[in-house]
Amino acid sequence: MLDLGISKMALIGAVALVVIGPEKLPRVARTVGTLLGRAQRYVADVKSEVNRAMDLEELKKMKESVEQAGREVEQSIHKAQAEMDAQWRSTKAALQGAGHAPDAHAAGGSDEEDAWQPPPPQYRHPGKKWRLRRSATPQWFKARAGVRRQVQSGAARMVRYRPKKR
C-alpha cells in the first residue's frame, strides 16, 4: 500500500491532533480504522475472486484436455477393434475356403446353433422374513404415543401412576 515510516506517522498524528482536537481524535481514528479494514476486506475479496476465476479457467483447460485424451483412446480402441474384426473375417474365410472347417461345420451345423447359450435361471428363495417388522418407529413418536420402550417393574409403574396429593 503506502510506505509510511514512523516519522511520517508521527507527523500525521501531530497534524491530526492539532486540526481535529484531542476530544474528537479517538472517534476519527476509529472511523479511519474501520474504513481501512473495509478497504482491506474488499481488496481481499477481489483477490480471491480473481484467484477463483483463474482456478476455474485452469480446471476448464484440464477438463478439455482429459476429454480430448478420452476421445483419442476411444478412437484407438474402435480402430483396433475394426482391424481385429477384419483379420478374423479374413482368417475365417481362408480356413473355410481351404476346406479346414471345424468339426461342427463339417457336420452341417451353423454358427447360430453352436453359439454358447447361458443356462436358464434357477429359482432361489429370497430368504425374507416377512413376519418380522423392518421399519423403525422414531423415538419422538413413541414418547408422544406413550409406547413402553423399557421394562418397568410393577412397583415402579404404581409410583408412576399414583394419584398426586393436592
Backbone as a chain_set.jsonl record, in Angstrom:
{"seq": "MLDLGISKMALIGAVALVVIGPEKLPRVARTVGTLLGRAQRYVADVKSEVNRAMDLEELKKMKESVEQAGREVEQSIHKAQAEMDAQWRSTKAALQGAGHAPDAHAAGGSDEEDAWQPPPPQYRHPGKKWRLRRSATPQWFKARAGVRRQVQSGAARMVRYRPKKR", "coords": {"N": [[0.831, -1.178, 0.0], [0.863, 1.987, 1.072], [3.977, 3.494, 1.727], [4.776, 4.197, 4.746], [6.729, 5.592, 7.158], [7.908, 5.603, 10.615], [8.445, 8.212, 11.346], [6.904, 9.706, 9.544], [4.353, 8.841, 10.249], [4.193, 9.863, 12.85], [4.269, 12.602, 12.314], [1.872, 12.898, 10.839], [0.055, 12.183, 12.847], [0.506, 14.271, 14.699], [-0.334, 16.509, 13.22], [-3.026, 15.786, 12.841], [-3.88, 15.839, 15.482], [-3.657, 18.54, 16.074], [-5.359, 19.698, 14.154], [-7.879, 18.366, 14.405], [-8.363, 18.082, 17.097], [-8.106, 17.094, 20.576], [-10.426, 15.938, 21.652], [-12.081, 14.845, 19.65], [-10.39, 13.13, 18.328], [-10.067, 10.279, 19.024], [-12.501, 9.194, 18.042], [-12.384, 9.827, 15.317], [-10.074, 8.428, 14.61], [-10.961, 5.822, 15.081], [-12.976, 5.654, 13.109], [-11.44, 5.965, 10.782], [-9.904, 3.658, 11.016], [-11.894, 1.638, 10.776], [-12.732, 2.151, 8.153], [-10.347, 1.625, 6.756], [-10.146, -1.097, 7.357], [-12.422, -2.09, 6.035], [-11.687, -1.474, 3.406], [-9.441, -3.144, 3.108], [-10.66, -5.663, 3.395], [-12.31, -5.601, 1.127], [-10.386, -5.532, -0.92], [-9.192, -8.014, -0.448], [-11.368, -9.678, -1.022], [-11.689, -9.151, -3.756], [-9.242, -10.118, -4.712], [-9.493, -12.849, -4.043], [-11.643, -13.525, -5.668], [-10.544, -13.131, -8.213], [-8.519, -15.063, -8.118], [-10.125, -17.348, -7.894], [-11.443, -17.267, -10.355], [-9.251, -17.661, -12.039], [-8.478, -20.238, -11.253], [-10.757, -21.632, -12.021], [-10.614, -21.304, -14.769], [-8.276, -22.751, -15.29], [-9.155, -25.294, -14.517], [-11.121, -25.715, -16.47], [-9.523, -25.858, -18.765], [-8.043, -28.152, -18.125], [-10.098, -30.043, -18.022], [-10.931, -30.044, -20.703], [-8.601, -31.08, -21.898], [-8.522, -33.639, -20.759], [-10.919, -34.696, -21.742], [-10.323, -34.683, -24.476], [-8.207, -36.512, -24.538], [-9.618, -38.799, -23.745], [-11.351, -39.087, -25.941], [-9.459, -39.662, -27.928], [-8.447, -42.124, -27.001], [-10.753, -43.672, -27.166], [-11.184, -43.621, -29.941], [-8.877, -44.98, -30.804], [-9.343, -47.487, -29.706], [-11.662, -48.28, -31.086], [-10.589, -48.365, -33.643], [-8.656, -50.404, -33.394], [-10.37, -52.52, -32.805], [-11.837, -52.699, -35.191], [-9.789, -53.478, -36.932], [-9.131, -55.98, -35.829], [-11.547, -57.357, -36.263], [-11.571, -57.401, -39.056], [-9.275, -58.943, -39.579], [-10.066, -61.319, -38.35], [-12.283, -62.077, -39.921], [-11.011, -62.442, -42.403], [-9.243, -64.544, -41.782], [-11.047, -66.539, -41.054], [-12.476, -66.838, -43.443], [-10.404, -67.749, -45.045], [-9.813, -70.197, -43.84], [-12.238, -71.58, -44.189], [-12.408, -71.561, -46.962], [-10.233, -73.109, -47.673], [-10.996, -75.58, -46.901], [-10.691, -76.405, -44.316], [-12.638, -76.662, -42.277], [-14.206, -76.407, -39.09], [-15.19, -79.208, -36.927], [-17.95, -79.141, -36.254], [-19.008, -77.592, -38.254], [-18.448, -79.114, -40.436], [-20.189, -81.173, -40.049], [-22.516, -80.066, -40.782], [-23.563, -78.087, -39.187], [-24.471, -74.8, -37.95], [-23.386, -71.384, -37.277], [-25.166, -70.164, -35.501], [-26.357, -72.258, -34.132], [-24.24, -73.365, -32.765], [-23.506, -71.459, -31.012], [-22.812, -70.396, -27.724], [-25.081, -70.841, -25.146], [-26.384, -69.373, -22.263], [-27.202, -71.061, -19.186], [-30.646, -71.578, -18.198], [-32.174, -69.35, -15.822], [-32.299, -70.26, -12.373], [-34.659, -70.907, -9.733], [-34.368, -69.129, -6.772], [-34.827, -69.036, -3.357], [-35.875, -66.104, -1.739], [-35.329, -65.68, 0.939], [-36.47, -63.973, 2.755], [-37.757, -62.639, 5.773], [-40.765, -62.307, 6.304], [-42.469, -61.984, 8.391], [-41.237, -60.492, 10.28], [-40.965, -57.204, 11.499], [-39.769, -54.451, 9.72], [-39.548, -51.687, 9.694], [-38.49, -48.808, 11.488], [-39.685, -47.187, 14.307], [-39.81, -43.788, 15.079], [-38.211, -42.266, 17.96], [-39.381, -39.977, 19.075], [-42.036, -40.269, 18.361], [-42.764, -42.546, 19.744], [-42.476, -41.611, 22.347], [-44.413, -39.641, 22.412], [-46.744, -41.095, 21.912], [-46.777, -42.725, 24.082], [-45.627, -45.236, 24.163], [-44.237, -48.105, 25.583], [-40.847, -48.383, 26.14], [-38.974, -49.589, 27.694], [-38.587, -52.202, 30.092], [-40.572, -52.198, 32.967], [-40.898, -52.405, 36.431], [-43.611, -53.649, 38.478], [-43.939, -52.158, 40.856], [-42.63, -49.784, 40.229], [-44.264, -48.885, 38.192], [-46.578, -48.437, 39.601], [-45.795, -46.306, 41.235], [-45.41, -44.418, 39.319], [-47.934, -43.957, 38.229], [-49.414, -43.19, 40.417], [-51.913, -41.41, 42.142], [-51.622, -37.887, 42.488], [-50.999, -35.93, 45.381], [-53.032, -33.319, 46.648]], "CA": [[0.0, 0.0, 0.0], [1.671, 3.195, 1.192], [5.175, 3.307, 2.548], [4.797, 5.202, 5.796], [7.658, 5.294, 8.234], [7.487, 6.053, 11.944], [8.492, 9.683, 11.392], [5.746, 10.226, 8.809], [3.171, 8.551, 11.06], [4.192, 10.821, 13.966], [3.915, 13.895, 11.739], [0.441, 12.857, 10.531], [-0.638, 12.188, 14.133], [0.592, 15.614, 15.284], [-1.209, 17.389, 12.436], [-4.407, 15.407, 13.142], [-4.178, 16.303, 16.83], [-3.831, 19.991, 16.041], [-6.511, 20.066, 13.324], [-9.139, 17.799, 14.884], [-8.519, 18.342, 18.524], [-7.975, 15.862, 21.36], [-11.711, 15.344, 22.006], [-12.628, 14.073, 18.526], [-9.354, 12.287, 17.714], [-10.329, 8.826, 19.104], [-13.608, 8.824, 17.166], [-11.884, 9.906, 13.944], [-9.141, 7.308, 14.425], [-11.781, 4.609, 14.972], [-13.623, 5.69, 11.796], [-10.393, 5.692, 9.788], [-9.557, 2.236, 11.142], [-12.955, 0.808, 10.178], [-12.685, 2.333, 6.692], [-9.194, 0.865, 6.259], [-10.493, -2.518, 7.436], [-13.343, -2.386, 4.928], [-10.922, -1.449, 2.158], [-8.62, -4.356, 3.059], [-11.549, -6.798, 3.114], [-12.73, -5.504, -0.264], [-9.241, -5.947, -1.744], [-9.044, -9.463, -0.28], [-12.452, -10.312, -1.777], [-11.374, -9.042, -5.185], [-8.142, -11.052, -4.985], [-9.994, -14.222, -4.002], [-12.478, -13.719, -6.855], [-9.631, -13.282, -9.355], [-7.886, -16.384, -7.988], [-11.156, -18.341, -8.197], [-11.647, -17.251, -11.806], [-8.075, -18.286, -12.663], [-8.573, -21.673, -10.99], [-11.832, -22.152, -12.859], [-10.081, -21.355, -16.133], [-7.348, -23.886, -15.344], [-9.956, -26.521, -14.48], [-11.742, -25.891, -17.783], [-8.487, -26.333, -19.684], [-7.73, -29.526, -17.758], [-11.238, -30.849, -18.432], [-10.87, -30.192, -22.16], [-7.508, -31.982, -22.252], [-8.912, -35.002, -20.378], [-11.927, -35.138, -22.704], [-9.639, -34.952, -25.741], [-7.483, -37.783, -24.371], [-10.633, -39.853, -23.744], [-11.791, -39.305, -27.324], [-8.375, -40.331, -28.659], [-8.404, -43.528, -26.567], [-11.933, -44.331, -27.731], [-10.943, -43.814, -31.371], [-7.871, -46.033, -30.994], [-9.982, -48.769, -29.389], [-12.527, -48.635, -32.217], [-9.722, -48.702, -34.78], [-8.085, -51.732, -33.136], [-11.458, -53.493, -32.916], [-12.133, -52.876, -36.611], [-8.694, -54.265, -37.501], [-9.271, -57.362, -35.369], [-12.68, -57.95, -36.968], [-11.168, -57.663, -40.435], [-8.354, -60.086, -39.556], [-10.837, -62.519, -38.007], [-13.059, -62.47, -41.095], [-10.123, -62.969, -43.448], [-8.745, -65.846, -41.333], [-12.18, -67.465, -41.114], [-12.742, -67.104, -44.857], [-9.3, -68.562, -45.571], [-9.967, -71.557, -43.327], [-13.394, -72.202, -44.831], [-12.09, -71.72, -48.383], [-9.232, -74.164, -47.823], [-11.587, -76.853, -46.507], [-10.338, -76.714, -42.927], [-13.768, -76.266, -41.451], [-14.278, -77.117, -37.806], [-15.996, -80.427, -36.95], [-19.375, -78.841, -36.211], [-19.389, -77.088, -39.566], [-18.371, -80.231, -41.363], [-21.377, -81.995, -39.837], [-23.685, -79.349, -41.282], [-24.055, -77.147, -38.179], [-24.294, -73.383, -38.279], [-22.852, -70.588, -36.169], [-26.212, -69.86, -34.531], [-26.608, -73.433, -33.313], [-23.063, -73.638, -31.941], [-23.261, -70.367, -30.07], [-22.997, -70.793, -26.329], [-26.277, -70.307, -24.514], [-26.289, -69.493, -20.808], [-28.271, -71.898, -18.636], [-31.789, -70.774, -17.742], [-32.057, -69.001, -14.399], [-32.966, -71.17, -11.446], [-35.345, -70.219, -8.656], [-33.702, -69.054, -5.478], [-35.711, -68.481, -2.338], [-35.291, -64.823, -1.333], [-34.872, -65.735, 2.334], [-37.009, -62.852, 3.519], [-38.557, -62.984, 6.945], [-41.855, -61.344, 6.143], [-43.192, -61.782, 9.647], [-40.528, -59.507, 11.09], [-41.222, -55.824, 11.133], [-38.498, -53.857, 9.327], [-39.492, -50.239, 9.849], [-38.163, -48.336, 12.832], [-40.541, -46.083, 14.737], [-38.974, -42.762, 15.711], [-38.323, -42.163, 19.415], [-40.314, -38.905, 19.437], [-43.402, -40.767, 18.203], [-43.005, -43.46, 20.87], [-42.649, -40.821, 23.56], [-45.695, -38.94, 22.318], [-47.836, -42.07, 21.979], [-46.714, -43.419, 25.359], [-45.234, -46.632, 23.954], [-43.212, -48.505, 26.548], [-39.593, -48.757, 25.5], [-38.171, -50.38, 28.605], [-39.358, -52.989, 31.055], [-40.725, -51.481, 34.222], [-41.475, -53.287, 37.445], [-44.946, -53.266, 38.914], [-43.845, -51.107, 41.871], [-42.271, -48.538, 39.554], [-45.452, -48.457, 37.462], [-47.514, -47.907, 40.607], [-45.305, -44.988, 41.63], [-45.571, -43.518, 38.179], [-49.331, -43.618, 38.006], [-50.073, -42.909, 41.694], [-52.549, -40.074, 42.141], [-50.824, -36.887, 43.195], [-51.689, -35.296, 46.519], [-53.313, -31.9, 46.385]], "C": [[0.88, 1.248, 0.0], [2.851, 2.901, 2.095], [5.246, 4.454, 3.549], [5.753, 4.751, 6.886], [7.124, 5.827, 9.554], [7.476, 7.579, 12.006], [7.296, 10.293, 10.661], [4.46, 9.989, 9.591], [3.061, 9.531, 12.221], [3.789, 12.206, 13.469], [2.424, 13.965, 11.435], [-0.371, 12.903, 11.826], [-0.63, 13.57, 14.778], [-0.322, 16.579, 14.548], [-2.665, 17.079, 12.755], [-4.801, 15.901, 14.535], [-4.438, 17.803, 16.854], [-5.116, 20.355, 15.302], [-7.824, 19.609, 13.959], [-9.376, 18.121, 16.349], [-8.501, 17.031, 19.292], [-9.314, 15.202, 21.703], [-12.221, 14.417, 20.896], [-11.63, 13.087, 17.922], [-9.641, 10.787, 17.859], [-11.445, 8.379, 18.156], [-13.152, 8.835, 15.701], [-10.931, 8.74, 13.664], [-9.907, 5.997, 14.273], [-12.448, 4.529, 13.59], [-12.62, 5.374, 10.691], [-9.998, 4.213, 9.831], [-10.609, 1.329, 10.52], [-12.952, 0.94, 8.664], [-11.509, 1.581, 6.082], [-9.475, -0.644, 6.295], [-11.422, -2.936, 6.314], [-12.597, -2.441, 3.604], [-10.069, -2.71, 2.023], [-9.478, -5.587, 2.772], [-12.009, -6.797, 1.657], [-11.617, -5.964, -1.197], [-9.037, -7.459, -1.642], [-10.13, -10.208, -1.045], [-12.177, -10.28, -3.273], [-10.262, -10.021, -5.56], [-8.641, -12.494, -5.005], [-10.867, -14.507, -5.216], [-11.611, -13.909, -8.1], [-8.961, -14.648, -9.306], [-8.87, -17.494, -8.336], [-11.398, -18.419, -9.704], [-10.479, -17.915, -12.523], [-8.108, -19.797, -12.457], [-9.641, -22.317, -11.856], [-11.369, -22.287, -14.303], [-9.12, -22.532, -16.292], [-8.11, -25.207, -15.331], [-10.643, -26.776, -15.815], [-10.731, -26.419, -18.798], [-8.153, -27.791, -19.41], [-8.854, -30.465, -18.196], [-11.212, -31.091, -19.931], [-9.768, -31.156, -22.562], [-7.846, -33.429, -21.906], [-9.963, -35.543, -21.35], [-11.293, -35.483, -24.046], [-8.879, -36.274, -25.653], [-8.454, -38.956, -24.38], [-11.132, -40.148, -25.148], [-10.724, -40.035, -28.133], [-8.293, -41.809, -28.293], [-9.576, -44.291, -27.165], [-11.744, -44.601, -29.219], [-9.929, -44.927, -31.612], [-8.465, -47.41, -30.692], [-10.871, -49.211, -30.537], [-11.708, -49.052, -33.433], [-9.134, -50.104, -34.604], [-9.157, -52.809, -33.255], [-11.805, -53.751, -34.368], [-11.052, -53.716, -37.289], [-8.805, -55.736, -37.096], [-10.426, -58.064, -36.076], [-12.299, -58.3, -38.4], [-10.227, -58.87, -40.491], [-9.112, -61.38, -39.264], [-11.633, -63.001, -39.213], [-12.167, -63.068, -42.181], [-9.583, -64.346, -43.057], [-9.851, -66.901, -41.427], [-12.495, -67.832, -42.56], [-11.654, -67.99, -45.455], [-9.427, -70.004, -45.093], [-11.137, -72.274, -44.004], [-13.123, -72.46, -46.314], [-11.107, -72.853, -48.614], [-9.782, -75.519, -47.411], [-11.224, -77.278, -45.109], [-11.453, -76.264, -42.003], [-13.734, -77.018, -40.137], [-15.255, -78.285, -37.907], [-17.488, -80.132, -36.976], [-19.847, -78.343, -37.568], [-19.356, -78.206, -40.594], [-19.604, -81.107, -41.232], [-22.635, -81.282, -40.307], [-24.255, -78.377, -40.279], [-23.84, -75.717, -38.628], [-23.781, -72.646, -37.046], [-23.893, -70.34, -35.088], [-26.469, -71.052, -33.609], [-25.455, -73.707, -32.345], [-22.809, -72.555, -30.899], [-23.606, -70.829, -28.653], [-24.213, -70.088, -25.766], [-26.129, -70.439, -22.996], [-27.428, -70.364, -20.289], [-29.429, -71.028, -18.168], [-31.662, -70.48, -16.26], [-32.855, -69.966, -13.533], [-33.603, -70.354, -10.324], [-34.513, -70.282, -7.389], [-34.661, -68.414, -4.502], [-35.092, -67.184, -1.826], [-34.826, -64.797, 0.108], [-35.376, -64.573, 3.163], [-37.82, -63.376, 4.703], [-39.7, -61.976, 6.989], [-42.646, -61.123, 7.413], [-42.532, -60.712, 10.511], [-40.815, -58.099, 10.572], [-39.885, -55.137, 10.86], [-38.411, -52.356, 9.595], [-39.231, -49.873, 11.308], [-39.064, -47.148, 13.159], [-39.668, -45.05, 15.437], [-39.241, -42.658, 17.207], [-39.322, -41.081, 19.828], [-41.754, -39.381, 19.331], [-43.747, -41.705, 19.358], [-43.257, -42.682, 22.15], [-44.003, -40.131, 23.556], [-46.87, -39.897, 22.483], [-47.835, -42.844, 23.293], [-46.372, -44.889, 25.205], [-44.127, -46.962, 24.934], [-41.976, -48.963, 25.795], [-38.756, -49.665, 26.381], [-39.093, -51.115, 29.573], [-39.388, -52.224, 32.372], [-41.389, -52.423, 35.23], [-42.86, -52.772, 37.843], [-44.912, -52.129, 39.92], [-43.52, -49.762, 41.216], [-43.459, -47.994, 38.776], [-46.472, -47.848, 38.42], [-47.09, -46.493, 41.025], [-45.563, -43.984, 40.518], [-47.012, -43.058, 38.035], [-50.113, -43.347, 39.301], [-50.718, -41.518, 41.644], [-51.732, -39.119, 42.995], [-51.659, -36.251, 44.29], [-51.872, -33.816, 46.203], [-53.132, -31.069, 47.582]], "O": [[1.567, 1.523, -0.984], [2.747, 2.171, 3.08], [5.718, 5.545, 3.229], [5.605, 3.672, 7.46], [6.046, 6.418, 9.616], [6.603, 8.171, 12.641], [6.737, 11.291, 11.116], [3.572, 10.842, 9.596], [1.964, 9.985, 12.547], [3.037, 12.907, 14.146], [1.776, 14.968, 11.733], [-1.386, 13.597, 11.889], [-1.638, 13.998, 15.341], [-1.013, 17.381, 15.177], [-3.466, 17.999, 12.925], [-5.935, 16.334, 14.741], [-5.325, 18.279, 17.562], [-5.876, 21.211, 15.755], [-8.776, 20.385, 14.04], [-10.503, 18.4, 16.758], [-8.835, 15.979, 18.746], [-9.338, 14.012, 22.017], [-12.731, 13.332, 21.175], [-12.011, 12.281, 17.074], [-9.47, 10.062, 16.878], [-11.353, 7.318, 17.54], [-13.506, 7.938, 14.936], [-10.986, 8.137, 12.593], [-9.555, 5.159, 13.443], [-12.48, 3.463, 12.975], [-12.917, 4.607, 9.776], [-9.783, 3.595, 8.788], [-10.277, 0.37, 9.824], [-13.148, -0.049, 7.959], [-11.643, 0.969, 5.022], [-9.091, -1.375, 5.383], [-11.247, -3.995, 5.711], [-12.831, -3.327, 2.782], [-9.983, -3.283, 0.938], [-9.077, -6.456, 1.998], [-12.09, -7.85, 1.024], [-11.868, -6.698, -2.153], [-8.741, -8.112, -2.643], [-9.863, -11.246, -1.65], [-12.405, -11.266, -3.975], [-10.331, -10.675, -6.6], [-8.26, -13.273, -5.879], [-10.839, -15.618, -5.745], [-11.912, -14.753, -8.944], [-8.845, -15.32, -10.331], [-8.503, -18.468, -8.994], [-11.541, -19.508, -10.261], [-10.675, -18.644, -13.495], [-7.803, -20.556, -13.377], [-9.451, -23.422, -12.366], [-11.691, -23.265, -14.978], [-9.147, -23.229, -17.306], [-7.751, -26.138, -16.052], [-10.741, -27.923, -16.251], [-11.039, -27.309, -19.59], [-7.996, -28.581, -20.341], [-8.588, -31.562, -18.687], [-11.443, -32.211, -20.385], [-9.96, -31.969, -23.466], [-7.506, -34.344, -22.656], [-9.909, -36.71, -21.739], [-11.68, -36.462, -24.683], [-8.907, -37.069, -26.593], [-8.154, -40.0, -24.958], [-11.319, -41.308, -25.516], [-11.039, -40.921, -28.928], [-8.094, -42.655, -29.165], [-9.417, -45.425, -27.618], [-12.097, -45.673, -29.71], [-10.102, -45.731, -32.528], [-8.124, -48.39, -31.354], [-10.849, -50.379, -30.928], [-12.081, -49.972, -34.161], [-9.114, -50.896, -35.546], [-8.882, -53.9, -33.754], [-12.044, -54.897, -34.751], [-11.359, -54.569, -38.122], [-8.599, -56.629, -37.918], [-10.307, -59.232, -36.448], [-12.657, -59.366, -38.902], [-10.373, -59.726, -41.363], [-8.83, -62.416, -39.865], [-11.659, -64.197, -39.501], [-12.517, -64.072, -42.802], [-9.474, -65.227, -43.91], [-9.597, -68.032, -41.84], [-12.749, -68.996, -42.869], [-11.936, -68.87, -46.269], [-9.175, -70.934, -45.859], [-11.027, -73.45, -44.351], [-13.564, -73.473, -46.857], [-11.151, -73.496, -49.662], [-9.089, -76.524, -47.561], [-11.439, -78.436, -44.752], [-11.202, -75.546, -41.035], [-13.274, -78.159, -40.087], [-16.05, -78.357, -38.844], [-18.228, -80.827, -37.673], [-20.966, -78.642, -37.985], [-20.164, -78.224, -41.523], [-20.025, -81.725, -42.21], [-23.724, -81.852, -40.234], [-25.356, -77.871, -40.497], [-23.107, -75.461, -39.583], [-23.742, -73.187, -35.94], [-23.566, -70.306, -33.902], [-26.768, -70.868, -32.429], [-25.666, -74.216, -31.244], [-21.981, -72.73, -30.005], [-24.573, -71.559, -28.437], [-24.352, -68.872, -25.898], [-25.783, -71.512, -22.502], [-28.503, -70.4, -20.888], [-29.228, -69.876, -17.784], [-31.097, -71.283, -15.516], [-33.935, -70.422, -13.909], [-33.149, -69.255, -10.004], [-34.022, -71.339, -6.992], [-35.243, -67.367, -4.788], [-33.903, -67.159, -1.508], [-33.996, -63.96, 0.465], [-34.766, -64.224, 4.174], [-38.474, -64.416, 4.625], [-39.603, -60.93, 7.631], [-43.418, -60.168, 7.503], [-43.177, -60.102, 11.364], [-40.894, -57.858, 9.367], [-38.966, -55.227, 11.674], [-37.313, -51.813, 9.71], [-39.694, -50.544, 12.23], [-39.182, -46.214, 12.366], [-38.867, -45.404, 16.301], [-40.35, -42.926, 17.67], [-40.034, -41.244, 20.819], [-42.606, -38.958, 20.112], [-44.858, -41.676, 19.887], [-44.132, -43.034, 22.942], [-44.664, -40.05, 24.591], [-47.871, -39.559, 23.115], [-48.799, -43.55, 23.589], [-46.781, -45.709, 26.027], [-43.184, -46.188, 25.097], [-42.052, -49.825, 24.919], [-37.925, -50.425, 25.885], [-40.222, -50.696, 29.83], [-38.38, -51.683, 32.826], [-42.329, -53.145, 34.897], [-43.221, -51.625, 37.578], [-45.749, -51.228, 39.863], [-44.066, -48.728, 41.602], [-43.649, -46.78, 38.703], [-47.144, -46.87, 38.091], [-47.926, -45.598, 41.15], [-45.899, -42.829, 40.777], [-47.269, -41.889, 37.749], [-51.342, -43.283, 39.278], [-50.112, -40.566, 41.151], [-51.224, -39.473, 44.059], [-52.866, -36.059, 44.143], [-51.023, -33.164, 45.596], [-53.329, -29.855, 47.526]]}, "num_chains": 1, "name": "protein.A"}
